[in-house]
Short mmCIF file of C-alpha atoms in Angstrom, two decimals:
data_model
loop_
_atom_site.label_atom_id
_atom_site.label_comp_id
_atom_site.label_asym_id
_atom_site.label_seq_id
_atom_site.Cartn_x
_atom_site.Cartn_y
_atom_site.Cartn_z
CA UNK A 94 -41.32 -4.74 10.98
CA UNK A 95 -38.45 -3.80 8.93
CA UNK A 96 -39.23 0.13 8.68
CA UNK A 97 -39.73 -0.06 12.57
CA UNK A 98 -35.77 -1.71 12.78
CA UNK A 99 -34.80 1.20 10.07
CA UNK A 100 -36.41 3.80 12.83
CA UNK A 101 -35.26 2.24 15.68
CA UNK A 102 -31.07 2.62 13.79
CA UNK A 103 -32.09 6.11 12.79
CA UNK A 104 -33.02 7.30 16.16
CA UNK A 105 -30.00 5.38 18.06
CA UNK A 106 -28.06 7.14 15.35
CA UNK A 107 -29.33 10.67 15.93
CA UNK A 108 -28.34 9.85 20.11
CA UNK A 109 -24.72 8.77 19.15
CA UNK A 110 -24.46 11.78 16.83
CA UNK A 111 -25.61 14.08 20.08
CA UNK A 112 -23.14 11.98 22.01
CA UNK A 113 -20.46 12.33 19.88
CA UNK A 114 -21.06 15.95 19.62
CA UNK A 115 -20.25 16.05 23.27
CA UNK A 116 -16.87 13.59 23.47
CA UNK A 117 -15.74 15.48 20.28
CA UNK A 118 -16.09 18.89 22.27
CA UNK A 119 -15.15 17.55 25.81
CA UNK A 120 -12.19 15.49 24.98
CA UNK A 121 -9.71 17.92 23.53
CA UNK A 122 -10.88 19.86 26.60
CA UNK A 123 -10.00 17.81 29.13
CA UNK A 124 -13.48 17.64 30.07
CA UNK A 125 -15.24 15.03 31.84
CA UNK A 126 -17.64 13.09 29.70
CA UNK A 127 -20.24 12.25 33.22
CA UNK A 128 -21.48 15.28 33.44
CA UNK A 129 -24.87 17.40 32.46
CA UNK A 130 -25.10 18.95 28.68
CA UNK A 131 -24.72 22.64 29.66
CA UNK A 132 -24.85 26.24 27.37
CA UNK A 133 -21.00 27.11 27.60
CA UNK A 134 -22.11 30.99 28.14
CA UNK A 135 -24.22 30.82 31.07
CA UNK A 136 -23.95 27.01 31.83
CA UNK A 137 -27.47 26.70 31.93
CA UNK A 138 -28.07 22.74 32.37
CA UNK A 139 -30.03 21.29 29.47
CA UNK A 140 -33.66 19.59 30.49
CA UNK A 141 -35.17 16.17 28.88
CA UNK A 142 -36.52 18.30 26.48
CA UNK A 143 -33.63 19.49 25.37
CA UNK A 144 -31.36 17.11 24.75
CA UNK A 145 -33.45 14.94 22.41
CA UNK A 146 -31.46 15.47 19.34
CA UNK A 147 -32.96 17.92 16.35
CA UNK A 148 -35.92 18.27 18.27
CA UNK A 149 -34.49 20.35 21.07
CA UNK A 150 -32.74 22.13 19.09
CA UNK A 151 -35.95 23.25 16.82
CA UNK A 152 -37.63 23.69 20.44
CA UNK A 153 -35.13 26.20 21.48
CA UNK A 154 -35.16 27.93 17.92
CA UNK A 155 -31.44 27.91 17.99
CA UNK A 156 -31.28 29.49 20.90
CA UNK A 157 -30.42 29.23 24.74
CA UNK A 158 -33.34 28.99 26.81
CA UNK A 159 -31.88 31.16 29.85
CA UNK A 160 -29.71 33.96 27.83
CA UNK A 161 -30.43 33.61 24.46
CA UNK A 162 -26.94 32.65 23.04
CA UNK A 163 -27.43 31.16 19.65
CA UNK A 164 -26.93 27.59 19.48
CA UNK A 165 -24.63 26.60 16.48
CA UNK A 166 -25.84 24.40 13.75
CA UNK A 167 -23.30 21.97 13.87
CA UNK A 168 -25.08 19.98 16.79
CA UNK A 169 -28.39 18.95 14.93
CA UNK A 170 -26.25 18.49 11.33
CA UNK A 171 -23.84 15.88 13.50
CA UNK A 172 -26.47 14.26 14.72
CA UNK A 173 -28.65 14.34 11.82
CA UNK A 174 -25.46 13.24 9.61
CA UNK A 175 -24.97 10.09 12.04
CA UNK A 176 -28.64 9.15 12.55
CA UNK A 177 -28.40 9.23 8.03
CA UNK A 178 -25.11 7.07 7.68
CA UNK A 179 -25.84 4.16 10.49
CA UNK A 180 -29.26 3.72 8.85
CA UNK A 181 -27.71 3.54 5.17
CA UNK A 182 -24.58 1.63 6.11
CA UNK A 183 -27.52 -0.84 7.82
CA UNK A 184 -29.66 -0.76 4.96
CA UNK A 185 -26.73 -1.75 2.18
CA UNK A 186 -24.73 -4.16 5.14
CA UNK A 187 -27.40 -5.53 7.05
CA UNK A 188 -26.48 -9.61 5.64
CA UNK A 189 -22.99 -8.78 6.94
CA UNK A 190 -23.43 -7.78 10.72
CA UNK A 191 -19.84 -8.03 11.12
CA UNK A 192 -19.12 -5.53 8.52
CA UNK A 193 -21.80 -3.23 9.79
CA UNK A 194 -20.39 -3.12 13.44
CA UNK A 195 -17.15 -2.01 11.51
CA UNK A 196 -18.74 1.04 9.72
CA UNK A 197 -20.06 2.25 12.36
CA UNK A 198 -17.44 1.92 14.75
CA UNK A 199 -15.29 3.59 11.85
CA UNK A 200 -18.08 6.67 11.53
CA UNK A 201 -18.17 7.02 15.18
CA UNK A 202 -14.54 8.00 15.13
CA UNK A 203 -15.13 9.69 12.07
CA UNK A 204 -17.85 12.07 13.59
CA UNK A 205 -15.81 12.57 17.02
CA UNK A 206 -12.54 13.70 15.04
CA UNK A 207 -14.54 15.84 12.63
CA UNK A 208 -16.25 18.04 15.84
CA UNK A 209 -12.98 18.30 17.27
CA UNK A 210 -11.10 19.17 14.42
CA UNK A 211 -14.48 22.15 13.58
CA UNK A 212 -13.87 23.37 17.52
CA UNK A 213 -10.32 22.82 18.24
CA UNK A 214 -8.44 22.44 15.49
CA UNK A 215 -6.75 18.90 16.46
CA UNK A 216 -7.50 14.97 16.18
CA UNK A 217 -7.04 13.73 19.59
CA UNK A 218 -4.58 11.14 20.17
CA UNK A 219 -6.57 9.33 22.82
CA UNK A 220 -9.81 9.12 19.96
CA UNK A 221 -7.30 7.46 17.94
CA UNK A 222 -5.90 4.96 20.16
CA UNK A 223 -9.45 4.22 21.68
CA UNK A 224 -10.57 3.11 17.76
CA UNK A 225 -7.37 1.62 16.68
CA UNK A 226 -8.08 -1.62 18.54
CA UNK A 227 -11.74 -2.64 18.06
CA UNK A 228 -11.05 -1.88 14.08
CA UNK A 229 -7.96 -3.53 14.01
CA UNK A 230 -9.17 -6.61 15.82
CA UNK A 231 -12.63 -6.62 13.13
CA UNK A 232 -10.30 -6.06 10.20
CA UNK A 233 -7.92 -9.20 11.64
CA UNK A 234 -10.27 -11.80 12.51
CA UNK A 235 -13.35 -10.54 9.88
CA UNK A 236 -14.00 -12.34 6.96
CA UNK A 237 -14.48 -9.31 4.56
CA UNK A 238 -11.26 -8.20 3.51
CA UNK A 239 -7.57 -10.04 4.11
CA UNK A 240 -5.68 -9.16 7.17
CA UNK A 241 -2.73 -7.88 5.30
CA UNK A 242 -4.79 -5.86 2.54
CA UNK A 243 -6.56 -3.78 5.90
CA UNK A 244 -2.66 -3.44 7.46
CA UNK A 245 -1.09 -2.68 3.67
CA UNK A 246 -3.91 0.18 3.44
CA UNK A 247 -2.85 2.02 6.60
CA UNK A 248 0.55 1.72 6.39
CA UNK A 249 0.30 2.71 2.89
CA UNK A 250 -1.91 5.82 3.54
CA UNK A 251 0.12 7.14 6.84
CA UNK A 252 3.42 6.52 4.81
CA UNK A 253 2.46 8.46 1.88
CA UNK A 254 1.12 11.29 3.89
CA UNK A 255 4.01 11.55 6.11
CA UNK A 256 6.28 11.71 2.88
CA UNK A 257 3.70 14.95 1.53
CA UNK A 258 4.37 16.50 4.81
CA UNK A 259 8.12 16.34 4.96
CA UNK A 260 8.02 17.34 2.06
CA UNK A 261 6.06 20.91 2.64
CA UNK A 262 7.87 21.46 5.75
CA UNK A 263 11.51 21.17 3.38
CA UNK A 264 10.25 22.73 0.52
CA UNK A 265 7.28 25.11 1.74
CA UNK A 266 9.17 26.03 5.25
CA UNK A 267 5.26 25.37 6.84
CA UNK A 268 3.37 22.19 7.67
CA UNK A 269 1.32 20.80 4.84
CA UNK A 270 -0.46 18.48 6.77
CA UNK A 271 -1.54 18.08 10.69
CA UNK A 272 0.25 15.46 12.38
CA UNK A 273 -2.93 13.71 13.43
CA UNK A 274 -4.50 13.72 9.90
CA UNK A 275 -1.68 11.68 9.42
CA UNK A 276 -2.26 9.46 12.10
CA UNK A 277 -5.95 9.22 11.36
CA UNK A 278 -5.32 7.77 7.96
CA UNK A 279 -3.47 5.06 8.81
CA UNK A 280 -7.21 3.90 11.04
CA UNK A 281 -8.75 4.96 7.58
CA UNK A 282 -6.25 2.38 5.60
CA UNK A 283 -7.14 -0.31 8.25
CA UNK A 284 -10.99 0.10 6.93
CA UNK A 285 -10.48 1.35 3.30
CA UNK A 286 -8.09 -1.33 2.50
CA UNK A 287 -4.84 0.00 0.07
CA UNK A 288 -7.10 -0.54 -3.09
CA UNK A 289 -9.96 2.61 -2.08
CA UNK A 290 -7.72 4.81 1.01
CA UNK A 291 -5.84 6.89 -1.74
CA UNK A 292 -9.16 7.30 -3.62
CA UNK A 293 -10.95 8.62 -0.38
CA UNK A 294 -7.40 10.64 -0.24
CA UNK A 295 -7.69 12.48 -3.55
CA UNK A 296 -11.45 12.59 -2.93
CA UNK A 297 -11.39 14.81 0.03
CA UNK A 298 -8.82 16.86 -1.37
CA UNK A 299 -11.18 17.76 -4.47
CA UNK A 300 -13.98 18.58 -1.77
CA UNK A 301 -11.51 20.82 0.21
CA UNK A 302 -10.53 22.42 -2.96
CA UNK A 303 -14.13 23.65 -4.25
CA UNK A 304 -15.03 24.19 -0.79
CA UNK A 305 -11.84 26.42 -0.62
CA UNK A 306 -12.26 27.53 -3.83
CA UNK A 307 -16.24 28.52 -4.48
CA UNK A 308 -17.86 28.72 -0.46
CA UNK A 309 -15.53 29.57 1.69
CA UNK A 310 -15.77 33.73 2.38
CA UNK A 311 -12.47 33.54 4.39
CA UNK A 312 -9.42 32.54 2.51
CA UNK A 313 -7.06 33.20 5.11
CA UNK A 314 -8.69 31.61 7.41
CA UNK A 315 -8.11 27.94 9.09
CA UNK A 316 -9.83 25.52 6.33
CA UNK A 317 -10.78 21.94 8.40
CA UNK A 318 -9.87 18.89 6.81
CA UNK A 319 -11.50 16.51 8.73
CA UNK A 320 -15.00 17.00 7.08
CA UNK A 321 -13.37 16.24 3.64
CA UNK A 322 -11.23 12.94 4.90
CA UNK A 323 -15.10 12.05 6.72
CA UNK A 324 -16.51 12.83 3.48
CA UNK A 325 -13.96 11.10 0.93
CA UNK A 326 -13.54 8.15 3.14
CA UNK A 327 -17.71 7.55 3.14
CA UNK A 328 -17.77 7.90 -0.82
CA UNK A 329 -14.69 5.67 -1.34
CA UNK A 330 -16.53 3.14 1.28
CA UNK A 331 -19.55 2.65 -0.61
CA UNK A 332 -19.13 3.59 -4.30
CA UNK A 333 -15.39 3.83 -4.78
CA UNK A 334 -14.88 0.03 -5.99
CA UNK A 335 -17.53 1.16 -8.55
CA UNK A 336 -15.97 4.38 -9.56
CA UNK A 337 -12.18 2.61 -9.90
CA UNK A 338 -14.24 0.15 -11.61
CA UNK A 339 -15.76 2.50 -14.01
CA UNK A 340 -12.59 4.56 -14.89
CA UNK A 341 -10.71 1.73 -16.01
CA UNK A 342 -13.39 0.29 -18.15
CA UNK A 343 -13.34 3.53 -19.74
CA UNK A 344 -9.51 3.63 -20.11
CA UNK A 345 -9.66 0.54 -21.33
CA UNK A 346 -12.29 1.21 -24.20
CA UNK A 347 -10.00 3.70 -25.45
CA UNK A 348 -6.98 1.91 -25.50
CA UNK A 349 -8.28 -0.72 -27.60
#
């Protein structure tokens, strides 16, 4: 019974992720989100087939079915990504149903922000309001961390970012950060808590450094952030209370 509930997340997660694929794309748009899936070159109008997530796209071969446009790769990774987290977040939270409806509302903004910020280049305002109220209320009235430590870690995270970015633009004469990475911490704070957002901080800044540094062909080119804050924020989420743990035992041991 259990492995068919661990399907049955994995699946729903794999949907979402094609779901989110299309709000993350539509929103910054101004699209409407009622509408058919479509190819954006010929606007075919995807089948049933089709829009069953991974497998259409390995039906299709990457490809449009009506003019042969290839069919990026980001679409089955999202989904494949989201189906992977809500079944591990349910796996490790699944005595805590409260905390689970939190990390997944949290990786569904995640996910959004992340496709818009790969297309578009922005974090849309309206994502961010839509979230801010379902994970404030959780992080309020739940039981897993204090009210004040959730509000402490996003008004710690969105202070200390928008103190690195006045910064750049006085010193640097060019913006260091995007206003709505800015404003997306401050969600991440509510669900990090002050004690693990500035890990997930320096985190996805070591990603986006090796990234930028060893796999990215392009150096001039527009490096997204996103990925790395979805990234950092998952690792400081699950193992960064171990890994803050870990470093100050070993501090410790050599102090004394």
């Amino acid at each position: 019974m259990v492995y068919l509930i661990y399907a049955y997340i994995f699946v729903l997660g794999l949907f979402m992720g094609s779901f989110f694929n299309v709000v993350g794309i539509r929103i910054p748009n101004h699209e409407t989100l009622m509408g058919r899936s479509h190819c954006p070159v010929c606007d075919h109008k995807l089948g049933v087939l089709e829009l069953i997530p991974i497998v259409g796209y390995l039906w299709l071969r990457g490809k449009c079915k009506h003019c042969a446009t290839p069919i990026s790769l980001k679409y089955p990774l999202v989904e494949l990504i989201t189906g992977i987290l809500f079944l591990v977040s349910y796996m490790i939270l699944k005595e805590n149903m409260i905390e689970y409806i939190v990390i997944v509302i949290f990786i569904s903004l995640m996910t959004i922000v992340t496709v818009s910020d790969l297309y578009y280049k922005i974090v849309p305002d309206i994502i961010l309001l839509i979230f801010l109220v379902p994970l404030l209320l959780l992080r309020m009235f739940g039981d897993t961390m204090i009210w004040y430590e959730s509000l402490l870690g996003g008004a710690s995270a969105f202070l200390f970012l928008l103190a690195i970015a006045y910064y750049g633009r006085k010193r640097f004469k060019q913006e260091a950060l995007g206003g709505g990475d800015i404003k997306l911490y401050f969600l991440i704070g509510l669900v990090l808590g002050y004690d693990l957002v500035l890990f997930s901080l320096m985190v996805a800044a070591l990603l986006g450094i090796v990234y930028g540094l060893f796999v990215r062909q392009e150096k001039r080119s527009y490096l997204p952030f996103v990925p790395f804050i979805f990234a950092g924020s998952m690792i400081a989420y699950f193992v960064g209370d171990i890994v803050i743990e870990s470093y100050l035992q070993l501090i410790y041991s050599l102090i004394t």
